[in-house]
Amino acid sequence: MPDADLSAASAEKGGRAARAAALPALRAAIDRIIPADAWPAGWEGGVREYLTDDPIAADRDLLWAWPELLSLAARLDDEARRTGAADFAALGVDEQDAILAMIESGSGARAFDALRRVSWEGYYASSDGRHPAGLDMVGFRGAPEGVTPIEPEPLKTVTAAQVHSHYDAIIVGSGPGGGVAAQVLTAAGKHVLLVERAPYLRADEIRGDHLHGKRNAVYWPTVGPGPGHPRVAQTPDGDRLIDGTGDAGLYGLNADTIGGGTRIWQGMAWRFMPEDFRMASLYGNPDGASLADWPVSYDELEPYYTKAEWELGVAGEEGGLTSRTPRSAGYPMPAMGTEPSRELLGSAADRLGWGWGPIPLAINSQPWDGRAACVRCAQCIGNTCPVDAKNGSQSTFIPRAIATGLCDLLPDAEVVEVRDGVGAAGVTIMADATKRPVELTVSADVVVVSAGAVETARLLLASGLGNDHVGRYLHDHRTATVLGHAAEPVKPYIGPGHSVATLDHVHAATVPWGGGVIVDLMGLLPLTSAGQPGPGTPAWGARHKEWMRGGRANLFGVFAMGQEIPMPTSRVTLASVKDRWGRPGAALRKEVHWTSQQVEDGLAVQGATWLAAAGITDIRRQGGPATASAAGEHSCGTARMGTSSDNSATDPYGRVWGSHRVVACDSSLHPTNGSVNPTLTIVANAFRVAENLVAEWPR
Ligand SMILES: Cc1cc2nc3c(=O)[nH]c(=O)nc-3n(C[C@H](O)[C@H](O)[C@H](O)COP(=O)(O)OP(=O)(O)OC[C@H]3O[C@@H](n4cnc5c(N)ncnc54)[C@H](O)[C@@H]3O)c2cc1C
Ligand code: SF4
């Protein structure tokens, strides 16, 4: 009889028969986790198909679960036989519930959790083309009725054989940093090779999968780097080895795809506050912290912010959220229209005397740049857009660069080494990386490294470039989520997600160390809601299912995001584990400074105040203090800009100290990461860095 220690491999080997034998007990148990009512029970509503018909689930994703499920099935039948029944399926539902409750609260808790998790994944998550009953039950649609998703015109790419031996510039990574560099350099007549390690995926391959999409990333993320990209997370509990197919949070994944994170982002497009550029001057440096002033001020960056908003396409409104960031131009598009959460929190902010407004979003609130307006679908964040209304590197900067005829975009190609030299720089590329890899050696006047905060540091370190500051000061943002119960549903299944914000706790007396922004919680995917039943709602069974249909819609909250105080000991280094090319993977270490903890705690208190003023009840902070992964979607700082090689990895224009022809141009340059999402600042700074590169082209 299989037991809980059965390895995934042996479960797989002898597993087909064992799995089939376990199905009657599992089916009966799944139908108690999600019992039938007006809607089908769990098994027929989607879990059968998930467990037995989906080859990706059966042969890959659920290998972890089967040993648990097999052991649970055996236990359920054993317990049933003790009562004189033939097996678990033969029992009445009350007796089945009693056995499940006993196992849940006793020695079988782990196996029970596996069963519940698999049941929810099968019933409430769309994945691999499945559309289970739970989605219709809660009224979730991927795209609004009548909207037919479109596939944008594919970007023109080059093959390995078409790559030239020399370019004016080689750009590593196609995220917002790399995309802006490509646009600016090609506009100046430079011939560039834009290298992206992710293969080219169609938009519909990165949309609507609630298990593999980046929003939940339960298994093998679609926008992960895939197998052969190990990292080591140096956690307080010891080193953990994770591959690019594994836990996206622990891995510190942003998104590897054409356009980097901006292909699937939420698009919150903030300017940093003037104070964000002077953190060391304003707050000093408490023990162990390494706050730094930027080598550029808000006033100097302001023209680039305006350019970033117009080149990217941002929908926003001047008013409560812009009064502290002087502007030389308005937004190119009006803000996205209102929704119930904005109305509720806006009136509450008025009662509290707080400033508020619609969040500036890099989303088309009206047709823009030859693309359609947003249709407010329910799954914006973590997905590509069904109508291509989301503005990112892939829909703005890169197409413009390619349109000049001077940008060769090479996907599925990883730069594994950068070489610097007095006369020329160069790279080694593994092209056709997921097919039949071929090694290319290409030279250039300049190499621009825009691979994101972790990979830029890894590549520089592995190439022996830069000083001891490279890789240090890895930081992100601190976050806090506060939940509660709204009298009326305020977050229906419409997009884009976050809608309203207050910046009153940024560099204010209420939250120390620069504080941060507070926004309304985005609408949760059904699978996420299933795991967060409100107080008093059981975690499975008929009442849980009823709550999913009704009370779930009243779950509401706010999300706060604020300063993480950088530390030199939080860093990217080279691990001993090797990637698919035999190059060292990244080791990630994150220490949390006590001041960072004060930021998130302070924001949580203010978030609760906002919710209370909005009449929300049952207010609670989710999960206590945030235990941020070492890296994530907002990672930055690993090649920080500064005025001297004594305190930074690059000069004020991203030129790597000690190198002749290597420039960093992405989130790694941020000395500190502001009190809001970072990408508009990455874009603005990239325009500044790239324009300077053109002006001071290395001879
Ligand atoms: C779901 C989601 C939601 C987000 N929402 C927001 C938001 O609302 N607002 C906001 O400001 N930010 C948001 N972000 C964060 C934002 O996407 C990042 O801040 C931004 O993408 C970082 O830009 P970057 O240029 O530094 O790097 P990236 O965007 O990470 O781009 C780096 C690229 O380099 C490629 N690469 C890496 N190594 C190599 C190599 N060796 N060779 C070739 N290519 C390589 C990677 O595959 C990747 O495509 C979100 C991110 C995600 C994933
Ligand atoms: S909500 Fe986001 S993904 Fe959906 S249509 Fe609008 S921009 Fe596109």
GROMACS .gro file of C-alpha atoms in nm, residues 288-682:
model
  395
  288GLY     CA    1   2.328   4.840   0.861
  289ALA     CA    2   2.126   5.035   0.605
  290SER     CA    3   2.270   5.176   0.285
  291LEU     CA    4   2.038   5.449   0.175
  292ALA     CA    5   2.185   5.667  -0.097
  293ASP     CA    6   2.086   5.982  -0.280
  294TRP     CA    7   2.034   5.942  -0.652
  295PRO     CA    8   2.295   6.120  -0.866
  296VAL     CA    9   2.001   6.290  -1.037
  297SER     CA   10   1.721   6.496  -0.886
  298TYR     CA   11   1.347   6.488  -0.955
  299ASP     CA   12   1.379   6.821  -1.138
  300GLU     CA   13   1.648   6.682  -1.366
  301LEU     CA   14   1.445   6.367  -1.435
  302GLU     CA   15   1.115   6.554  -1.486
  303PRO     CA   16   1.148   6.603  -1.865
  304TYR     CA   17   1.222   6.231  -1.897
  305TYR     CA   18   0.914   6.145  -1.691
  306THR     CA   19   0.704   6.348  -1.933
  307LYS     CA   20   0.870   6.172  -2.223
  308ALA     CA   21   0.814   5.833  -2.056
  309GLU     CA   22   0.442   5.904  -2.007
  310TRP     CA   23   0.396   6.008  -2.369
  311GLU     CA   24   0.616   5.743  -2.530
  312LEU     CA   25   0.467   5.462  -2.322
  313GLY     CA   26   0.112   5.597  -2.310
  314VAL     CA   27  -0.022   5.666  -1.962
  315ALA     CA   28  -0.384   5.735  -1.867
  316GLY     CA   29  -0.400   5.961  -1.563
  317GLU     CA   30  -0.556   6.264  -1.400
  318GLU     CA   31  -0.385   6.565  -1.249
  319GLY     CA   32  -0.506   6.640  -0.899
  320GLY     CA   33  -0.483   6.468  -0.562
  321LEU     CA   34  -0.206   6.231  -0.670
  322THR     CA   35   0.012   6.473  -0.866
  323SER     CA   36   0.029   6.781  -0.643
  324ARG     CA   37   0.375   6.690  -0.508
  325THR     CA   38   0.534   6.598  -0.842
  326PRO     CA   39   0.555   6.916  -1.053
  327ARG     CA   40   0.486   6.840  -1.419
  328SER     CA   41   0.576   7.007  -1.746
  329ALA     CA   42   0.287   6.840  -1.934
  330GLY     CA   43  -0.041   6.666  -1.871
  331TYR     CA   44  -0.112   6.298  -1.927
  332PRO     CA   45  -0.157   6.179  -2.283
  333MET     CA   46  -0.485   6.001  -2.200
  334PRO     CA   47  -0.764   6.062  -1.945
  335ALA     CA   48  -0.770   5.830  -1.645
  336MET     CA   49  -0.956   5.501  -1.664
  337GLY     CA   50  -1.323   5.535  -1.566
  338THR     CA   51  -1.446   5.485  -1.215
  339GLU     CA   52  -1.575   5.173  -1.040
  340PRO     CA   53  -1.741   5.099  -0.703
  341SER     CA   54  -1.416   5.058  -0.508
  342ARG     CA   55  -1.293   5.399  -0.621
  343GLU     CA   56  -1.619   5.562  -0.521
  344LEU     CA   57  -1.618   5.394  -0.179
  345LEU     CA   58  -1.255   5.465  -0.090
  346GLY     CA   59  -1.265   5.810  -0.248
  347SER     CA   60  -1.549   5.919  -0.020
  348ALA     CA   61  -1.375   5.761   0.278
  349ALA     CA   62  -1.056   5.952   0.194
  350ASP     CA   63  -1.259   6.273   0.175
  351ARG     CA   64  -1.398   6.204   0.523
  352LEU     CA   65  -1.045   6.146   0.652
  353GLY     CA   66  -0.916   6.458   0.477
  354TRP     CA   67  -0.678   6.248   0.265
  355GLY     CA   68  -0.582   6.320  -0.095
  356TRP     CA   69  -0.674   6.050  -0.347
  357GLY     CA   70  -0.726   5.992  -0.716
  358PRO     CA   71  -0.741   5.739  -0.997
  359ILE     CA   72  -0.417   5.548  -1.040
  360PRO     CA   73  -0.212   5.649  -1.346
  361LEU     CA   74  -0.201   5.341  -1.569
  362ALA     CA   75  -0.005   5.257  -1.884
  363ILE     CA   76  -0.330   5.134  -2.034
  364ASN     CA   77  -0.528   5.281  -2.322
  365SER     CA   78  -0.832   5.451  -2.173
  366GLN     CA   79  -0.908   5.543  -2.535
  367PRO     CA   80  -0.767   5.421  -2.867
  368TRP     CA   81  -0.401   5.517  -2.871
  369ASP     CA   82  -0.093   5.459  -3.083
  370GLY     CA   83  -0.292   5.254  -3.335
  371ARG     CA   84  -0.422   5.015  -3.070
  372ALA     CA   85  -0.764   4.972  -2.908
  373ALA     CA   86  -0.901   5.099  -2.577
  374CYS     CA   87  -0.913   4.872  -2.274
  375VAL     CA   88  -1.229   4.658  -2.251
  376ARG     CA   89  -1.189   4.608  -1.873
  377CYS     CA   90  -1.142   4.233  -1.872
  378ALA     CA   91  -1.117   4.050  -1.540
  379GLN     CA   92  -0.762   3.921  -1.567
  380CYS     CA   93  -0.530   4.211  -1.647
  381ILE     CA   94  -0.240   4.172  -1.410
  382GLY     CA   95  -0.011   3.882  -1.496
  383ASN     CA   96  -0.168   3.834  -1.840
  384THR     CA   97  -0.129   3.974  -2.188
  385CYS     CA   98  -0.416   4.196  -2.299
  386PRO     CA   99  -0.691   4.046  -2.516
  387VAL     CA  100  -0.718   4.369  -2.720
  388ASP     CA  101  -0.354   4.487  -2.694
  389ALA     CA  102  -0.451   4.793  -2.490
  390LYS     CA  103  -0.177   4.745  -2.232
  391ASN     CA  104   0.132   4.951  -2.302
  392GLY     CA  105   0.469   4.786  -2.253
  393SER     CA  106   0.807   4.758  -2.416
  394GLN     CA  107   0.670   4.499  -2.664
  395SER     CA  108   0.392   4.728  -2.791
  396THR     CA  109   0.574   5.064  -2.789
  397PHE     CA  110   0.954   5.095  -2.775
  398ILE     CA  111   1.052   4.772  -2.952
  399PRO     CA  112   0.816   4.809  -3.251
  400ARG     CA  113   0.940   5.165  -3.300
  401ALA     CA  114   1.302   5.047  -3.291
  402ILE     CA  115   1.228   4.768  -3.541
  403ALA     CA  116   1.042   5.011  -3.768
  404THR     CA  117   1.367   5.204  -3.824
  405GLY     CA  118   1.515   4.895  -3.990
  406LEU     CA  119   1.807   4.921  -3.750
  407CYS     CA  120   1.700   4.683  -3.471
  408ASP     CA  121   1.757   4.307  -3.501
  409LEU     CA  122   1.543   4.135  -3.236
  410LEU     CA  123   1.680   3.790  -3.150
  411PRO     CA  124   1.450   3.592  -2.916
  412ASP     CA  125   1.527   3.259  -2.749
  413ALA     CA  126   1.889   3.369  -2.717
  414GLU     CA  127   2.079   3.412  -2.393
  415VAL     CA  128   2.383   3.630  -2.348
  416VAL     CA  129   2.619   3.425  -2.132
  417GLU     CA  130   2.919   3.655  -2.127
  418VAL     CA  131   2.989   4.023  -2.178
  419ARG     CA  132   3.339   4.132  -2.278
  420ASP     CA  133   3.473   4.484  -2.237
  421GLY     CA  134   3.770   4.630  -2.424
  422VAL     CA  135   3.934   4.958  -2.510
  423GLY     CA  136   3.853   4.927  -2.881
  424ALA     CA  137   3.535   4.719  -2.876
  425ALA     CA  138   3.305   4.523  -2.651
  426GLY     CA  139   3.130   4.197  -2.726
  427VAL     CA  140   2.912   3.914  -2.606
  428THR     CA  141   2.877   3.541  -2.631
  429ILE     CA  142   2.521   3.438  -2.710
  430MET     CA  143   2.362   3.096  -2.692
  431ALA     CA  144   2.105   3.135  -2.970
  432ASP     CA  145   1.813   2.901  -3.043
  433ALA     CA  146   1.851   2.821  -2.676
  434THR     CA  147   1.547   2.597  -2.639
  435LYS     CA  148   1.591   2.423  -2.978
  436ARG     CA  149   1.937   2.340  -3.112
  437PRO     CA  150   2.163   2.587  -2.933
  438VAL     CA  151   2.431   2.760  -3.132
  439GLU     CA  152   2.705   2.977  -2.986
  440LEU     CA  153   2.751   3.322  -3.141
  441THR     CA  154   3.033   3.565  -3.075
  442VAL     CA  155   2.935   3.921  -3.164
  443SER     CA  156   3.124   4.245  -3.112
  444ALA     CA  157   2.990   4.598  -3.067
  445ASP     CA  158   3.092   4.951  -2.980
  446VAL     CA  159   2.881   4.920  -2.665
  447VAL     CA  160   2.702   4.649  -2.469
  448VAL     CA  161   2.390   4.765  -2.284
  449VAL     CA  162   2.291   4.525  -2.008
  450SER     CA  163   1.915   4.542  -1.936
  451ALA     CA  164   1.847   4.194  -1.805
  452GLY     CA  165   1.660   4.299  -1.487
  453ALA     CA  166   1.805   4.348  -1.141
  454VAL     CA  167   1.902   3.985  -1.074
  455GLU     CA  168   2.027   3.882  -1.418
  456THR     CA  169   2.211   4.207  -1.491
  457ALA     CA  170   2.411   4.156  -1.173
  458ARG     CA  171   2.466   3.786  -1.244
  459LEU     CA  172   2.587   3.857  -1.597
  460LEU     CA  173   2.825   4.132  -1.487
  461LEU     CA  174   2.962   3.917  -1.204
  462ALA     CA  175   2.997   3.608  -1.424
  463SER     CA  176   3.178   3.823  -1.682
  464GLY     CA  177   3.419   3.960  -1.421
  465LEU     CA  178   3.297   4.315  -1.478
  466GLY     CA  179   3.246   4.594  -1.228
  467ASN     CA  180   3.344   4.656  -0.869
  468ASP     CA  181   3.236   4.516  -0.532
  469HIS     CA  182   2.911   4.713  -0.542
  470VAL     CA  183   2.776   4.499  -0.827
  471GLY     CA  184   2.509   4.266  -0.691
  472ARG     CA  185   2.469   4.446  -0.355
  473TYR     CA  186   2.170   4.646  -0.228
  474LEU     CA  187   1.917   4.406  -0.380
  475HIS     CA  188   1.585   4.546  -0.272
  476ASP     CA  189   1.223   4.573  -0.377
  477HIS     CA  190   0.927   4.720  -0.188
  478ARG     CA  191   0.765   4.629   0.141
  479THR     CA  192   0.400   4.537   0.117
  480ALA     CA  193   0.100   4.494   0.343
  481THR     CA  194  -0.248   4.371   0.257
  482VAL     CA  195  -0.544   4.458   0.479
  483LEU     CA  196  -0.872   4.275   0.422
  484GLY     CA  197  -1.227   4.321   0.543
  485HIS     CA  198  -1.591   4.271   0.465
  486ALA     CA  199  -1.784   4.524   0.255
  487ALA     CA  200  -2.160   4.553   0.298
  488GLU     CA  201  -2.203   4.552  -0.083
  489PRO     CA  202  -1.977   4.392  -0.343
  490VAL     CA  203  -1.733   4.662  -0.456
  491LYS     CA  204  -1.486   4.469  -0.667
  492PRO     CA  205  -1.677   4.295  -0.946
  493TYR     CA  206  -1.490   4.091  -1.204
  494ILE     CA  207  -1.382   4.387  -1.416
  495GLY     CA  208  -1.038   4.522  -1.484
  496PRO     CA  209  -0.786   4.661  -1.486
  497GLY     CA  210  -0.741   4.578  -1.116
  498HIS     CA  211  -0.622   4.852  -0.885
  499SER     CA  212  -0.818   5.170  -0.939
  500VAL     CA  213  -0.775   5.427  -0.660
  501ALA     CA  214  -0.482   5.537  -0.444
  502THR     CA  215  -0.369   5.774  -0.175
  503LEU     CA  216  -0.016   5.911  -0.154
  504ASP     CA  217  -0.078   6.085   0.178
  505HIS     CA  218   0.150   5.841   0.361
  506VAL     CA  219   0.449   5.899   0.137
  507HIS     CA  220   0.715   6.107   0.312
  508ALA     CA  221   0.459   6.201   0.575
  509ALA     CA  222   0.448   6.204   0.954
  510THR     CA  223   0.218   5.901   0.961
  511VAL     CA  224   0.459   5.633   0.833
  512PRO     CA  225   0.835   5.649   0.890
  513TRP     CA  226   1.121   5.618   0.639
  514GLY     CA  227   0.931   5.755   0.342
  515GLY     CA  228   0.624   5.531   0.379
  516GLY     CA  229   0.441   5.434   0.063
  517VAL     CA  230   0.129   5.426  -0.151
  518ILE     CA  231  -0.199   5.257  -0.056
  519VAL     CA  232  -0.433   5.128  -0.330
  520ASP     CA  233  -0.755   4.931  -0.342
  521LEU     CA  234  -0.709   4.556  -0.359
  522MET     CA  235  -0.746   4.420  -0.710
  523GLY     CA  236  -1.027   4.173  -0.777
  524LEU     CA  237  -0.903   3.827  -0.681
  525LEU     CA  238  -0.907   3.531  -0.917
  526PRO     CA  239  -1.158   3.265  -0.804
  527LEU     CA  240  -0.878   3.025  -0.705
  528THR     CA  241  -0.724   3.290  -0.480
  529SER     CA  242  -1.059   3.367  -0.317
  530ALA     CA  243  -1.115   2.997  -0.243
  531GLY     CA  244  -0.806   2.999  -0.021
  532GLN     CA  245  -0.916   3.306   0.174
  533PRO     CA  246  -1.264   3.242   0.314
  534GLY     CA  247  -1.392   3.521   0.538
  535PRO     CA  248  -1.404   3.488   0.917
  536GLY     CA  249  -1.653   3.222   1.024
  537THR     CA  250  -1.663   3.054   0.683
  538PRO     CA  251  -1.548   2.693   0.688
  539ALA     CA  252  -1.251   2.606   0.469
  540TRP     CA  253  -1.443   2.341   0.270
  541GLY     CA  254  -1.786   2.191   0.220
  542ALA     CA  255  -2.126   2.331   0.132
  543ARG     CA  256  -2.088   2.658   0.323
  544HIS     CA  257  -1.752   2.729   0.164
  545LYS     CA  258  -1.909   2.679  -0.178
  546GLU     CA  259  -2.199   2.906  -0.088
  547TRP     CA  260  -1.949   3.168   0.028
  548MET     CA  261  -1.771   3.145  -0.306
  549ARG     CA  262  -2.102   3.229  -0.477
  550GLY     CA  263  -2.200   3.507  -0.242
  551GLY     CA  264  -1.984   3.636   0.042
  552ARG     CA  265  -1.667   3.615  -0.167
  553ALA     CA  266  -1.775   3.923  -0.358
  554ASN     CA  267  -1.788   4.123  -0.033
  555LEU     CA  268  -1.424   4.049   0.048
  556PHE     CA  269  -1.246   4.377   0.000
  557GLY     CA  270  -0.929   4.542   0.111
  558VAL     CA  271  -0.633   4.762   0.040
  559PHE     CA  272  -0.279   4.689  -0.066
  560ALA     CA  273   0.009   4.905   0.050
  561MET     CA  274   0.355   4.923  -0.094
  562GLY     CA  275   0.639   5.126   0.046
  563GLN     CA  276   1.010   5.181   0.078
  564GLU     CA  277   1.239   4.889   0.135
  565ILE     CA  278   1.556   5.017   0.295
  566PRO     CA  279   1.854   4.871   0.106
  567MET     CA  280   2.133   4.680   0.279
  568PRO     CA  281   2.474   4.588   0.140
  569THR     CA  282   2.432   4.234   0.267
  570SER     CA  283   2.117   4.178   0.061
  571ARG     CA  284   2.273   4.078  -0.265
  572VAL     CA  285   2.310   3.871  -0.577
  573THR     CA  286   2.623   3.656  -0.587
  574LEU     CA  287   2.733   3.363  -0.802
  575ALA     CA  288   2.618   3.025  -0.673
  576SER     CA  289   2.809   2.702  -0.715
  577VAL     CA  290   2.508   2.551  -0.896
  578LYS     CA  291   2.537   2.574  -1.275
  579ASP     CA  292   2.281   2.669  -1.540
  580ARG     CA  293   2.211   2.494  -1.871
  581TRP     CA  294   2.533   2.639  -2.016
  582GLY     CA  295   2.751   2.545  -1.720
  583ARG     CA  296   2.754   2.907  -1.597
  584PRO     CA  297   2.697   2.987  -1.230
  585GLY     CA  298   2.337   3.053  -1.128
  586ALA     CA  299   2.242   3.346  -0.906
  587ALA     CA  300   2.242   3.316  -0.529
  588LEU     CA  301   1.993   3.557  -0.369
  589ARG     CA  302   2.019   3.680  -0.015
  590LYS     CA  303   1.777   3.925   0.145
  591GLU     CA  304   1.794   4.073   0.491
  592VAL     CA  305   1.510   4.287   0.614
  593HIS     CA  306   1.616   4.603   0.790
  594TRP     CA  307   1.407   4.698   1.093
  595THR     CA  308   1.317   5.025   0.927
  596SER     CA  309   1.159   4.833   0.638
  597GLN     CA  310   0.946   4.648   0.888
  598GLN     CA  311   0.833   4.982   1.031
  599VAL     CA  312   0.730   5.094   0.684
  600GLU     CA  313   0.503   4.799   0.621
  601ASP     CA  314   0.360   4.802   0.973
  602GLY     CA  315   0.286   5.174   0.948
  603LEU     CA  316   0.120   5.132   0.610
  604ALA     CA  317  -0.094   4.846   0.741
  605VAL     CA  318  -0.226   5.072   1.018
  606GLN     CA  319  -0.314   5.346   0.769
  607GLY     CA  320  -0.472   5.091   0.537
  608ALA     CA  321  -0.696   4.970   0.820
  609THR     CA  322  -0.791   5.331   0.896
  610TRP     CA  323  -0.895   5.385   0.536
  611LEU     CA  324  -1.105   5.068   0.531
  612ALA     CA  325  -1.273   5.156   0.862
  613ALA     CA  326  -1.364   5.500   0.728
  614ALA     CA  327  -1.521   5.324   0.430
  615GLY     CA  328  -1.746   5.120   0.660
  616ILE     CA  329  -1.558   4.794   0.606
  617THR     CA  330  -1.594   4.545   0.892
  618ASP     CA  331  -1.388   4.242   1.007
  619ILE     CA  332  -1.070   4.432   0.922
  620ARG     CA  333  -0.756   4.218   0.946
  621ARG     CA  334  -0.403   4.227   0.814
  622GLN     CA  335  -0.334   3.936   0.586
  623GLY     CA  336  -0.060   3.704   0.696
  624GLY     CA  337   0.102   3.941   0.942
  625PRO     CA  338   0.429   4.109   0.843
  626ALA     CA  339   0.525   4.048   0.481
  627THR     CA  340   0.801   3.796   0.432
  628ALA     CA  341   0.919   3.921   0.098
  629SER     CA  342   1.123   3.689  -0.120
  630ALA     CA  343   1.480   3.791  -0.183
  631ALA     CA  344   1.383   3.922  -0.524
  632GLY     CA  345   1.060   3.992  -0.709
  633GLU     CA  346   0.877   4.203  -0.959
  634HIS     CA  347   1.018   4.531  -0.825
  635SER     CA  348   1.377   4.423  -0.760
  636CYS     CA  349   1.636   4.690  -0.812
  637GLY     CA  350   1.962   4.834  -0.689
  638THR     CA  351   2.220   4.572  -0.790
  639ALA     CA  352   2.414   4.808  -1.018
  640ARG     CA  353   2.332   5.129  -0.836
  641MET     CA  354   2.426   5.460  -0.994
  642GLY     CA  355   2.641   5.703  -0.799
  643THR     CA  356   2.893   5.977  -0.821
  644SER     CA  357   3.195   5.768  -0.724
  645SER     CA  358   3.312   5.409  -0.759
  646ASP     CA  359   3.351   5.415  -0.378
  647ASN     CA  360   2.975   5.413  -0.331
  648SER     CA  361   2.822   5.270  -0.648
  649ALA     CA  362   2.852   5.022  -0.933
  650THR     CA  363   2.796   5.265  -1.221
  651ASP     CA  364   2.842   5.632  -1.289
  652PRO     CA  365   2.536   5.862  -1.303
  653TYR     CA  366   2.469   5.745  -1.661
  654GLY     CA  367   2.483   5.371  -1.600
  655ARG     CA  368   2.839   5.323  -1.727
  656VAL     CA  369   2.983   5.036  -1.526
  657TRP     CA  370   3.274   5.168  -1.322
  658GLY     CA  371   3.604   5.030  -1.450
  659SER     CA  372   3.463   4.933  -1.790
  660HIS     CA  373   3.509   5.116  -2.120
  661ARG     CA  374   3.202   5.010  -2.311
  662VAL     CA  375   2.951   4.843  -2.080
  663VAL     CA  376   2.639   5.027  -1.967
  664ALA     CA  377   2.358   4.905  -1.740
  665CYS     CA  378   2.010   5.034  -1.829
  666ASP     CA  379   1.728   4.888  -1.619
  667SER     CA  380   1.597   4.855  -1.264
  668SER     CA  381   1.941   4.757  -1.135
  669LEU     CA  382   2.046   5.125  -1.154
  670HIS     CA  383   1.801   5.248  -0.885
  671PRO     CA  384   1.993   5.341  -0.567
  672THR     CA  385   1.658   5.336  -0.384
  673ASN     CA  386   1.319   5.228  -0.513
  674GLY     CA  387   1.079   5.504  -0.414
  675SER     CA  388   0.745   5.473  -0.242
  676VAL     CA  389   0.551   5.350  -0.546
  677ASN     CA  390   0.585   5.099  -0.833
  678PRO     CA  391   0.914   5.157  -1.016
  679THR     CA  392   0.865   5.111  -1.389
  680LEU     CA  393   0.786   5.465  -1.505
  681THR     CA  394   1.107   5.566  -1.330
  682ILE     CA  395   1.298   5.279  -1.499
   0.00000   0.00000   0.00000
